[in-house]
Coordinates of C-alpha atoms in Angstrom, one line a residue:
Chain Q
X5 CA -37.6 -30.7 -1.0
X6 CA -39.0 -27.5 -2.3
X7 CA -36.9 -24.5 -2.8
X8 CA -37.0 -21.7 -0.3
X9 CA -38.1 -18.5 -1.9
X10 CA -36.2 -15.4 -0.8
X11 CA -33.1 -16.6 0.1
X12 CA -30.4 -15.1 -2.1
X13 CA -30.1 -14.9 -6.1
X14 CA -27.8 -17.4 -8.4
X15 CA -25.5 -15.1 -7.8
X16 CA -25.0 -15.2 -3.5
X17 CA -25.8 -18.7 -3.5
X18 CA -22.8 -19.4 -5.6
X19 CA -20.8 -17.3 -3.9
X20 CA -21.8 -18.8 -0.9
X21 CA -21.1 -22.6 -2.1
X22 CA -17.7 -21.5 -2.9
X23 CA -17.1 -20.0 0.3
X24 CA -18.5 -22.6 2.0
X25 CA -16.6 -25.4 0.1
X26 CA -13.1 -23.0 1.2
X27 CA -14.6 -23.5 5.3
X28 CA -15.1 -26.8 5.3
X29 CA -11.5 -27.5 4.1
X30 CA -9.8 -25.4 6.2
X31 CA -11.0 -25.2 10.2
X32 CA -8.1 -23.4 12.1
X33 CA -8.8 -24.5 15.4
X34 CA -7.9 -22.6 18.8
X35 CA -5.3 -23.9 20.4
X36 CA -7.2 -24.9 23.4
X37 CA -7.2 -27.9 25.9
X38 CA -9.3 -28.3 28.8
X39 CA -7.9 -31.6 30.3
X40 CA -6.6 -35.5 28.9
X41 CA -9.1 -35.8 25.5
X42 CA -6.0 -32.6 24.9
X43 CA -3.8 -35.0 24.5
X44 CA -5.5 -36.9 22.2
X45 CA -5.7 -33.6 20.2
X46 CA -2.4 -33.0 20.4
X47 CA -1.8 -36.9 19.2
X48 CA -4.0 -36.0 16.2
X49 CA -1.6 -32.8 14.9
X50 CA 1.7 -35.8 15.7
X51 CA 2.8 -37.9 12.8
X52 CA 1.3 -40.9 13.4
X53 CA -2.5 -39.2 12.7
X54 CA -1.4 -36.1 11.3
X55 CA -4.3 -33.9 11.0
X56 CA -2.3 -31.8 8.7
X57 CA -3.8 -33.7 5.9
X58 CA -7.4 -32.5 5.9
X59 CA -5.9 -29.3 6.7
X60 CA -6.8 -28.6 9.8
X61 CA -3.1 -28.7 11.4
X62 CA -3.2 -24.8 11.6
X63 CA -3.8 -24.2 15.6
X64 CA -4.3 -20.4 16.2
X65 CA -2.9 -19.4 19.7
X66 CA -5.2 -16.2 19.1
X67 CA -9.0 -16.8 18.5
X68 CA -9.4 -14.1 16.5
X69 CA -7.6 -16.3 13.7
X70 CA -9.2 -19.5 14.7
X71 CA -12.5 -20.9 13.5
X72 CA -13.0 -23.8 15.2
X73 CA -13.2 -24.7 18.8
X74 CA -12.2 -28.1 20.2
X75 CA -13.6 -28.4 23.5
X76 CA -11.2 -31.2 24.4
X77 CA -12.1 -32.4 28.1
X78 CA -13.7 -31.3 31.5
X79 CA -15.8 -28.1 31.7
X80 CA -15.5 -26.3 35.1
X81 CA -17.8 -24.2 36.5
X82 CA -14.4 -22.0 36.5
X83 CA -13.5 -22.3 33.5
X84 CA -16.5 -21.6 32.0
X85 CA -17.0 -17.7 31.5
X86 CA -13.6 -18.3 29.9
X87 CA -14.5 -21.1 27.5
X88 CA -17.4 -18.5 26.4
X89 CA -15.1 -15.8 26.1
X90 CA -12.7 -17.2 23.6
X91 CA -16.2 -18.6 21.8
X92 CA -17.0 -14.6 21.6
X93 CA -13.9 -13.4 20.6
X94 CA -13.5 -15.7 17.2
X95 CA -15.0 -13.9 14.4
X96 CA -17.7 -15.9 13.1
X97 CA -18.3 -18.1 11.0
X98 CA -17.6 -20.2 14.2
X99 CA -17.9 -23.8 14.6
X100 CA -17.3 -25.8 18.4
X101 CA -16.7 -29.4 18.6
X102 CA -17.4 -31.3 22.2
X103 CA -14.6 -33.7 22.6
X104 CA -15.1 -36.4 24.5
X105 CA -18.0 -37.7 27.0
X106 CA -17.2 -34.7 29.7
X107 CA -17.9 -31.5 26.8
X108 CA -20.5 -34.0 25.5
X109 CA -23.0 -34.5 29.1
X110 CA -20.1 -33.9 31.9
X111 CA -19.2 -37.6 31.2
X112 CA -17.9 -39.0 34.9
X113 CA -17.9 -36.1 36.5
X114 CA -21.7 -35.4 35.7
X115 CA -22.5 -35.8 39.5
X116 CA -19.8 -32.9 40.4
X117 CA -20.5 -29.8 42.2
X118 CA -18.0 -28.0 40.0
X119 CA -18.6 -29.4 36.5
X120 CA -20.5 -28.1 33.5
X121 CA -22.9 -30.7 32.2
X122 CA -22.3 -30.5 28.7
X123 CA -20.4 -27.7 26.7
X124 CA -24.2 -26.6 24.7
X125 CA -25.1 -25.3 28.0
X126 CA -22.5 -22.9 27.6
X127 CA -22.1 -22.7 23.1
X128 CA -24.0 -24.2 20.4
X129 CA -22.5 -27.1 19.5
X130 CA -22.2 -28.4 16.2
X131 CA -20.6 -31.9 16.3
X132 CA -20.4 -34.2 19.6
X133 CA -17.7 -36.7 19.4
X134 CA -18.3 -39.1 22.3
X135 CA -15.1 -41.2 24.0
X136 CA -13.4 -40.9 27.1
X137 CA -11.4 -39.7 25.8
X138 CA -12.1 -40.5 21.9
X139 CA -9.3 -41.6 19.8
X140 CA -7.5 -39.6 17.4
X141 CA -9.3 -41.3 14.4
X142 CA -12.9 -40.2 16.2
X143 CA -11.4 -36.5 16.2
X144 CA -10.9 -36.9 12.7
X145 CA -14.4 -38.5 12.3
X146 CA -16.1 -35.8 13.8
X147 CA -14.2 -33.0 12.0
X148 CA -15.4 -34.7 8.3
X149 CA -18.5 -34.9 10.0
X150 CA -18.6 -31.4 10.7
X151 CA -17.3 -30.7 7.0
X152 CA -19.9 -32.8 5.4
X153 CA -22.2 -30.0 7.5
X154 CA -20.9 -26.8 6.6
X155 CA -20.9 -27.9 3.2
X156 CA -24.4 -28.8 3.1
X157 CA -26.1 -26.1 5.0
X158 CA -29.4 -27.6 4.6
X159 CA -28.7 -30.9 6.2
X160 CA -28.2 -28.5 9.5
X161 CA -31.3 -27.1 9.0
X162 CA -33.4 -29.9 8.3
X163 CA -31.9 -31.8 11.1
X164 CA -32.9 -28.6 13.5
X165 CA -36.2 -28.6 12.4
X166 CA -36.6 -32.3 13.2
X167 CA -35.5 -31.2 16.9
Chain Z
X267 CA 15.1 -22.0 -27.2
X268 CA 15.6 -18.3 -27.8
X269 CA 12.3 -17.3 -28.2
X270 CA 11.4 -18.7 -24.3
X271 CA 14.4 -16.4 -23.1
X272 CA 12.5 -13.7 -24.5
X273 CA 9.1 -14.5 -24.0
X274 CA 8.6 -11.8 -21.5
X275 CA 10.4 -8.8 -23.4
X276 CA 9.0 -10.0 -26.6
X277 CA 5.3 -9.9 -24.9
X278 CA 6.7 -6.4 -23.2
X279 CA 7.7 -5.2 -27.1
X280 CA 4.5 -6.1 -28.4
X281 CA 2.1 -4.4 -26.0
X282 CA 4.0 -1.3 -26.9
X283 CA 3.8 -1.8 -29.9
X284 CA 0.0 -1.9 -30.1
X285 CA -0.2 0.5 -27.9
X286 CA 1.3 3.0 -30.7
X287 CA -0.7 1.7 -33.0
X288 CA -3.6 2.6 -31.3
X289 CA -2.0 6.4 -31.5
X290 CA -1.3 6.8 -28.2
X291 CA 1.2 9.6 -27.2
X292 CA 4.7 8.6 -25.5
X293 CA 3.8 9.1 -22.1
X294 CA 0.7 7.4 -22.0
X295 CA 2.5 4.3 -23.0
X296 CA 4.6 4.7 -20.3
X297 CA 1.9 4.8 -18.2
X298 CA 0.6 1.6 -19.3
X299 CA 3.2 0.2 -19.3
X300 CA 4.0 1.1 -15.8
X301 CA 0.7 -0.4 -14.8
X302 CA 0.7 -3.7 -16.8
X303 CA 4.3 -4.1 -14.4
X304 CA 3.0 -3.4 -11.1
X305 CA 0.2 -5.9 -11.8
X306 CA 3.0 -8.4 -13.2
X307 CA 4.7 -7.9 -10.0
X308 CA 2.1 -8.0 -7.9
X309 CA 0.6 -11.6 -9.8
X310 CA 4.5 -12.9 -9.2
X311 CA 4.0 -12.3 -5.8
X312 CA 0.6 -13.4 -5.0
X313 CA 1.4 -16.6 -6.8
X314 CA 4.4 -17.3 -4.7
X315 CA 3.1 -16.5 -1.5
X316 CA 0.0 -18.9 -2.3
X317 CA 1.9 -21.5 -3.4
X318 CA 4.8 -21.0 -0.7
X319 CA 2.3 -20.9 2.2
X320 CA 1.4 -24.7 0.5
X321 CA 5.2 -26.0 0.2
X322 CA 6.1 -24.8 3.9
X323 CA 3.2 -27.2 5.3
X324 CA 4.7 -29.7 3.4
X325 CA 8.2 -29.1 4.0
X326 CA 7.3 -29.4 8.0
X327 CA 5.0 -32.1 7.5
X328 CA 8.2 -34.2 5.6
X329 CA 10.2 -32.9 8.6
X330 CA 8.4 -34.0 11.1
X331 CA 8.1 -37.5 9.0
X332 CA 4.2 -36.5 8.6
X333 CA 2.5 -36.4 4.8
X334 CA 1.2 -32.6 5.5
X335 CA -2.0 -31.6 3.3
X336 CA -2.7 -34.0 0.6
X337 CA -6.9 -33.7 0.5
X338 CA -7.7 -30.6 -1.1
X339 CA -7.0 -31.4 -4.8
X340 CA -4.4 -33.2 -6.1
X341 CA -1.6 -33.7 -3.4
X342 CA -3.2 -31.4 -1.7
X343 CA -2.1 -28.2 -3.8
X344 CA -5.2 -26.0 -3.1
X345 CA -5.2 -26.4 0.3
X346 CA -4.4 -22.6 0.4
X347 CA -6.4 -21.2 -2.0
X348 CA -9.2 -22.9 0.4
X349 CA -8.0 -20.9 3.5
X350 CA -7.6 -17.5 1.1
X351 CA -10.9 -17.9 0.5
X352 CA -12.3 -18.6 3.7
X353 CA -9.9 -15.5 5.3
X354 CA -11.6 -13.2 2.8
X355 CA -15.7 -14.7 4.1
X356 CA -14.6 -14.2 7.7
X357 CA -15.9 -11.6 9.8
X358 CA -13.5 -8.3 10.4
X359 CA -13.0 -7.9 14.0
X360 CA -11.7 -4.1 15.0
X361 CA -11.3 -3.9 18.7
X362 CA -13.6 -1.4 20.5
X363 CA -10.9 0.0 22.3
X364 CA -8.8 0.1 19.3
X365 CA -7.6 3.0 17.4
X366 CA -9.3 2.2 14.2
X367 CA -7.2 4.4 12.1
X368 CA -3.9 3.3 12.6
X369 CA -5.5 -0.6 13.0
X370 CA -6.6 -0.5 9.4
X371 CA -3.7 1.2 8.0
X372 CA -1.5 -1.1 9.7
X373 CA -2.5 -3.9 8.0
X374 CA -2.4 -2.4 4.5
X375 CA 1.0 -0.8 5.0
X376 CA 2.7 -3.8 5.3
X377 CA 1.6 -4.9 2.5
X378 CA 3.3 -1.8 0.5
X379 CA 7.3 -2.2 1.3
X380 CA 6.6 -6.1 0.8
X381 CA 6.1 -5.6 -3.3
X382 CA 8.0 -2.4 -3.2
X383 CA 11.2 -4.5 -2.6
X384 CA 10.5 -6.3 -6.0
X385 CA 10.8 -3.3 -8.2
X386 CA 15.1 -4.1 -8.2
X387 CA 15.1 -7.7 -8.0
X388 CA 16.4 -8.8 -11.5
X389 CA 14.1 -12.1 -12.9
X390 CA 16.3 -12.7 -15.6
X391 CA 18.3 -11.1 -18.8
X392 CA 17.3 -7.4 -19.0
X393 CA 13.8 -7.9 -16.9
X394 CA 13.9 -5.6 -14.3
X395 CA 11.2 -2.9 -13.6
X396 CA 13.5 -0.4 -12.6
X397 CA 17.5 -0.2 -12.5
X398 CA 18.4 1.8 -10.5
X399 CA 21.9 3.0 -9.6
X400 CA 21.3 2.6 -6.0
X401 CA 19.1 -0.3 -6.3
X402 CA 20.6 -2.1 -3.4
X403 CA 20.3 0.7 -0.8
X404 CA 17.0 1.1 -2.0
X405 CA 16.6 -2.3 -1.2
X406 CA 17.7 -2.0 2.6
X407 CA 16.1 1.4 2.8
X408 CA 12.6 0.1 1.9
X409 CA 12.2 -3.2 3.5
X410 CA 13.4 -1.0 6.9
X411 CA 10.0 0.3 6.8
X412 CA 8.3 -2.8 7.3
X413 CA 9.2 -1.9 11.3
X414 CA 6.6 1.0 11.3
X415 CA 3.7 -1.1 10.2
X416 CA 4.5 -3.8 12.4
X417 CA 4.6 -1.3 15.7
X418 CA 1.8 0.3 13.7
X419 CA -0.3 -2.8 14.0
X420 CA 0.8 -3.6 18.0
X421 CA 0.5 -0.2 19.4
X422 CA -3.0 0.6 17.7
X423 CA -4.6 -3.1 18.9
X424 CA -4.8 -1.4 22.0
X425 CA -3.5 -5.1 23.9
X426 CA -0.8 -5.9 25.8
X427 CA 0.6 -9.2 23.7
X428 CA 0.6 -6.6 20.5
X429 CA 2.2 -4.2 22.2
X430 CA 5.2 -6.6 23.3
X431 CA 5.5 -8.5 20.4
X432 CA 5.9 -5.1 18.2
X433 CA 8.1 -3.7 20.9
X434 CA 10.2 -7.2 19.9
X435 CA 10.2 -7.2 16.3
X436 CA 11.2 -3.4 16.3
X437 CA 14.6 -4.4 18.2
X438 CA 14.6 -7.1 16.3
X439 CA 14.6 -6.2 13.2
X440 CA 16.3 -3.0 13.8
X441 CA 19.2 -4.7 15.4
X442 CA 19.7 -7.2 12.4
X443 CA 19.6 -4.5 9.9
X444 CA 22.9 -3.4 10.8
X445 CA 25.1 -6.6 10.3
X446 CA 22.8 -7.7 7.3
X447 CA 24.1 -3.9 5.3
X448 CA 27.5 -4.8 6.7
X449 CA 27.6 -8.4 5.0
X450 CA 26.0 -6.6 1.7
X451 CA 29.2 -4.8 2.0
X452 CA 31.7 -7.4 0.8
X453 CA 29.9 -8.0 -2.3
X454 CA 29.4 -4.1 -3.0
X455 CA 33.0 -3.6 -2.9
X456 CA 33.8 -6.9 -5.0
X457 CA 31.1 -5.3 -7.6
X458 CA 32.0 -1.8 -7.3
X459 CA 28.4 -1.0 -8.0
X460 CA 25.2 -0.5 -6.2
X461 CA 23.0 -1.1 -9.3
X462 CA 21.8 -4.7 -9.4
X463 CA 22.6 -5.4 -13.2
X464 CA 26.2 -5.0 -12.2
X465 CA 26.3 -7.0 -9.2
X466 CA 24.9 -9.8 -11.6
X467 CA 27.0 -9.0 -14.3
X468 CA 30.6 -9.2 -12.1
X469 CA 29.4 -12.4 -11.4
X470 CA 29.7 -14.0 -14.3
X471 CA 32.8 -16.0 -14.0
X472 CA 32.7 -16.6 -10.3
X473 CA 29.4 -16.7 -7.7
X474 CA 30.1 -14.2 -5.0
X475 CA 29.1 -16.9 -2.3
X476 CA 33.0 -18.4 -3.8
X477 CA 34.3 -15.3 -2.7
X478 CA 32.3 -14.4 0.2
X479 CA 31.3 -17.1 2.1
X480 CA 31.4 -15.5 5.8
X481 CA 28.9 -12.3 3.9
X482 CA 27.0 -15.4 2.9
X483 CA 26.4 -16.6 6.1
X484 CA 26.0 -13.3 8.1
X485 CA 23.6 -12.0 5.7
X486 CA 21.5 -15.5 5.7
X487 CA 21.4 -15.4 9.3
X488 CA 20.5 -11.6 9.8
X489 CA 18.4 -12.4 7.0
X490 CA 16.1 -14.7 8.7
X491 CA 16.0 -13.0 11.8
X492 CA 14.8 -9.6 9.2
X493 CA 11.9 -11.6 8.5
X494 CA 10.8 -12.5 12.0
X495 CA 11.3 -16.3 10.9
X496 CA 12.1 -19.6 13.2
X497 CA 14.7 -19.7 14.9
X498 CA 14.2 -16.0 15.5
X499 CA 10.1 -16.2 15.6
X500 CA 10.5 -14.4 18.9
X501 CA 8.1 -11.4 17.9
X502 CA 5.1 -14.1 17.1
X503 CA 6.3 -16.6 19.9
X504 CA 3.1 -18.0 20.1
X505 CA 3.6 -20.1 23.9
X506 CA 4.7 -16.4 25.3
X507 CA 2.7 -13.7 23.8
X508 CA -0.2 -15.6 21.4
X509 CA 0.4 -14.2 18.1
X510 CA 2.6 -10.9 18.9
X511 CA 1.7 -8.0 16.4
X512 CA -1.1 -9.8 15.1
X513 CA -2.7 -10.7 18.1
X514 CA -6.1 -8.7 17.5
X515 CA -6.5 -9.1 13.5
X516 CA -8.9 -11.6 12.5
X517 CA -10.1 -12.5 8.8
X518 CA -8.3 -10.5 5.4
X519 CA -6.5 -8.4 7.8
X520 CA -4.2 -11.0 9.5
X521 CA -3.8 -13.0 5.9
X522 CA -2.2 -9.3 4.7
X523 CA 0.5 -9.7 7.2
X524 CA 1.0 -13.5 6.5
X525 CA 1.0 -12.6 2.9
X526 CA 3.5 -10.1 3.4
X527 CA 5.6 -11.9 5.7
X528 CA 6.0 -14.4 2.6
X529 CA 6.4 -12.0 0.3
X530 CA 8.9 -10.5 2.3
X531 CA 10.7 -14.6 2.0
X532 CA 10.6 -14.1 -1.6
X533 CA 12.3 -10.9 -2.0
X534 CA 14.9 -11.8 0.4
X535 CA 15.2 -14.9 -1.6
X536 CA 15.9 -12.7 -4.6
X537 CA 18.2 -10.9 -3.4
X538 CA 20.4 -13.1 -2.0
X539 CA 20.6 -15.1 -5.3
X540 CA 21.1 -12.2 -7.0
X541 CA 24.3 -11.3 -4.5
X542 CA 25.7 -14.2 -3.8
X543 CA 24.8 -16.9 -6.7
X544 CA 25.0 -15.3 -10.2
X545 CA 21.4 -13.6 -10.4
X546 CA 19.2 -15.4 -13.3
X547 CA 23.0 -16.2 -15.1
X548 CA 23.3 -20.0 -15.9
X549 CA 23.7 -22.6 -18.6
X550 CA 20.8 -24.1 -21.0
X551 CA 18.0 -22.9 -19.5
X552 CA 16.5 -19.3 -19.8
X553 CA 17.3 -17.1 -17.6
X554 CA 14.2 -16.2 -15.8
X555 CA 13.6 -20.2 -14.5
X556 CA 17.5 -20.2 -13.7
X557 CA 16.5 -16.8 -11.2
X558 CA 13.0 -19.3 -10.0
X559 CA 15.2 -22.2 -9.3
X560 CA 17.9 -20.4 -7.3
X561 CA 15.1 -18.8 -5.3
X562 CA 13.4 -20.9 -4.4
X563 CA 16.6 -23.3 -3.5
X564 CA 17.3 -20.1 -0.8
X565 CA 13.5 -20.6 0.0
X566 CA 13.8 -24.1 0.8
X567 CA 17.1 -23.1 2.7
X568 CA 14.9 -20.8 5.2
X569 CA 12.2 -23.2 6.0
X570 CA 15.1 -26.1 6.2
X571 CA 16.2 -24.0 8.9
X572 CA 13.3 -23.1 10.7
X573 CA 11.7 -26.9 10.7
X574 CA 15.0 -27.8 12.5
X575 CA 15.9 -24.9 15.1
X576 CA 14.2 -24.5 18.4
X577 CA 13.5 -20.4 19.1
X578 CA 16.4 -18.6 20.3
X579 CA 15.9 -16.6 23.5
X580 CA 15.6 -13.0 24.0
X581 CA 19.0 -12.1 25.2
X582 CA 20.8 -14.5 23.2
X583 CA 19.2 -12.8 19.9
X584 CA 20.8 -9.4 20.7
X585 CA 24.0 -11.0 21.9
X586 CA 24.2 -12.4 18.6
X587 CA 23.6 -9.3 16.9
X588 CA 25.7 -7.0 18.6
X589 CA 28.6 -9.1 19.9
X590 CA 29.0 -12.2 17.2
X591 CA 27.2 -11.1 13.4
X592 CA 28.5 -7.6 13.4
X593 CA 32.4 -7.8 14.3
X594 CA 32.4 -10.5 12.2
X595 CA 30.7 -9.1 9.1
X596 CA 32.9 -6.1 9.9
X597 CA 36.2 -8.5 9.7
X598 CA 35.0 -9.4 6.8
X599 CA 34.5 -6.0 5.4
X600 CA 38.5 -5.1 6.3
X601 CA 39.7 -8.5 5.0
X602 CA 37.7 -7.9 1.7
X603 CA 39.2 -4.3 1.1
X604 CA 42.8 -5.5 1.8
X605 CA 42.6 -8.3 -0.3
X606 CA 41.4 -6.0 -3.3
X607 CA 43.9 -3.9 -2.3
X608 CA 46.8 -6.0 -2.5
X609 CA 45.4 -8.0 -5.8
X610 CA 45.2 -4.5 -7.3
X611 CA 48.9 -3.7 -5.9
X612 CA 49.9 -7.1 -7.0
X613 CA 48.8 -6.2 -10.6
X614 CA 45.7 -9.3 -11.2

């Protein structure tokens, strides 16, 4: 891989892989359910997963705290000016998560008058964790997957350019 | 052993003493000195609130029968320094129909009352920034003004959850400040002083808490409710009004008010070790880790209770205010004074 030229000094980039390092260890994410992959995000903050122990157990009520959006279940085409609403209202940087086969492609309901067909019609999306709904342990997957990426900015970008 | 009592004045002696050397006039020392305190003070707190933002997690999580955060380094110890740095890279948010102003000033003046407090608290033999002789109504006159910034911050957001979650904390805390001066009453008149060295020192024989349990009790409950904490989180009750006061700060702005709300723990902490059990006095060990261990004992206390209680409800928290805390604290104020009075008449 050959360095890109112009994009911040020693100084920034170091800055910048400190700060980025800080992120990926501490997603606060919006406490937001759609429908029953919500419950399996709820299981995920109880004792028996305990997402406390990455650190993510902080769920802000208000997105402007949060950083991190778990779209946990059905999309509706009601809900959805709300669902990008709360994505514009967290300051960024901003990550979103699709939970589950419905926020992924519109899962069983994809054939529904009333049902968004996947959550990146609406937000970028940065990890999709399939399931329906996924398990607790697939949550977690996705969120050390989506650490792995904001720690390594580049693997994001090479993997766009590929697309 | 002696020379880790004193590590602190020694170190205090010695930059003086350089200073002088240096040629420095008599004031200018002061100055310094002055300066080298508040950042003392201000690294005392920051270090607390870092750490205590780390031990609450984990005191829920071992409530809850969960492990809390044990990733980020060992046991998970930096998980806050990871989410103080990420606050500081995220973006600052200021509502468009805000008033910008007060919204920024809000969140800086709550920071100010929040260290203020720590200029009386005694850490230990003869370390105390300032002692003044009415360092305890200086206590309860300062941390009062926390109120403004909080309606500051609610009222300038411009939204409605701010602007009823400030509306809550100001009766709130307003309403507690009343029984928590009356059960600091007790002790005053046990001490016969205002000035914190005193209250220590009459409490060398025998902890206040011995003497005045019920003051104990009143003020840890009015206490708690002071600093907005469960079971009296009803300004912040997140499943009613989002995040109350703090609905519309995002970023460094919203970790000012978290960092004063802990800050605010700590003094209160402080101060009711150094009322009710002895200040930094205690055997072996020197004085200033006897004053850390009792506070943060009283720390553990708080979030002990605020892991276990469900939130109180809106009329219920006045009710127990007005009608329950404050007739007793002031029974215990007229109990107190007779008993002194008939232990002086008596001749003990």
């Amino acid at each position: 891989m050959e360095v890109e030229k112009g994009r911040g000094g020693f100084l920034l980039s170091t800055v910048e892989f400190f700060l980025n390092h800080a992120r990926a260890r501490s997603f606060w994410p919006v406490t937001y359910g759609l429908a029953c992959c919500a419950i399996e995000m709820m299981a995920a903050g109880g004792a028996r997963f305990d997402i406390a122990r990455f650190g993510y157990e902080v769920f802000r009520a208000s997105p402007r705290q949060a950083d991190l959006m778990i779209v946990a279940g059905t999309v509706t085409n009601k809900m959805a000016p709300l669902l990008v609403r709360l994505y514009e209202q967290m300051p960024e940087p901003k990550w979103v998560v699709a939970m589950g086969s419905c926020a992924c492609s519109g899962g069983p309901f994809v054939d529904s008058y009333n049902v968004v067909k996947g959550v990146d019609t609406l937000v970028p999306v940065d990890v999709y964790v399939p399931g329906c709904p996924p398990r607790p342990e697939a949550l977690f997957d996705g969120l050390l997957k989506l650490r792995a990426k904001v720690i390594n900015p580049r693997v994001a970008k090479v993997a766009g350019d590929a697309r | 052993m002696a020379s880790v009592e004193t590590v602190f004045l020694s170190g205090d002696q010695w930059l003086k003493n350089w200073l002088f050397s240096w040629g420095m006039p008599e004031s200018w020392v002061f100055l310094c000195t002055v300066v080298v305190y508040a950042v003392a003070v201000l690294l005392f707190v920051f270090a607390n609130v870092i750490f205590l933002v780390y031990l609450e997690r984990k005191v829920a999580g071992y409530m809850q029968q969960r492990l809390g955060p044990n990733r980020v380094g060992p046991g998970g110890i930096f998980q806050c320094v990871a989410d103080a740095l990420k606050l500081l890279g995220k973006e600052d948010i200021i509502p468009a129909s805000a008033d910008r102003g007060l919204f920024r000033l809000a969140s800086l003046l709550i920071f100010i009352p929040a260290t203020m407090l720590f200029v009386v608290i005694p850490f230990g033999r003869e370390m105390i920034v300032a002692d003044l002789n009415v360092g305890l109504l200086y206590f309860i006159a300062v941390g009062s003004t926390a109120t403004i910034a909080v309606l500051m911050g609610g009222w300038s957001a411009n939204n409605k959850y701010s602007l009823l979650g400030s509306m809550r904390a100001v009766a709130q805390m307003i309403s507690y400040e009343i029984p928590l001066a009356f059960s600091l009453l007790g002790v005053i008149m046990l001490a016969g002083s205002l000035r914190m060295s005193e209250i220590v020192a009459a409490q060398k024989d025998l902890w206040f808490v011995v003497l005045q349990p019920v003051a104990f009790i009143t003020y840890f409950i009015a206490a708690t409710a002071e600093l907005n904490r469960g079971p009296f989180d009803l300004p912040e009750g997140e499943q009613e009004i989002i995040a109350g006061p703090f609905v519309e700060y995002s970023g460094m702005r919203y970790a000012l008010f978290f960092l004063a709300e802990y800050a605010n723990l700590v003094s209160v902490s402080a101060l009711a070790v150094t009322l009710f059990f002895g200040g930094w006095q205690g055997p072996w060990l020197p004085s200033w880790l006897w004053f850390v261990i009792k506070v943060y004992f009283m720390i553990f206390l708080f979030m002990w209770v605020k892991w276990t209680f469900p939130r109180i409800r809106v009329d219920h928290l006045m009710g127990l205010a007005w009608k329950f805390l404050l007739p007793v604290s002031l029974v215990n104020v007229f109990v107190t004074g007779t008993a002194i009075k008939l232990f002086q008449a008596m001749g003990w």
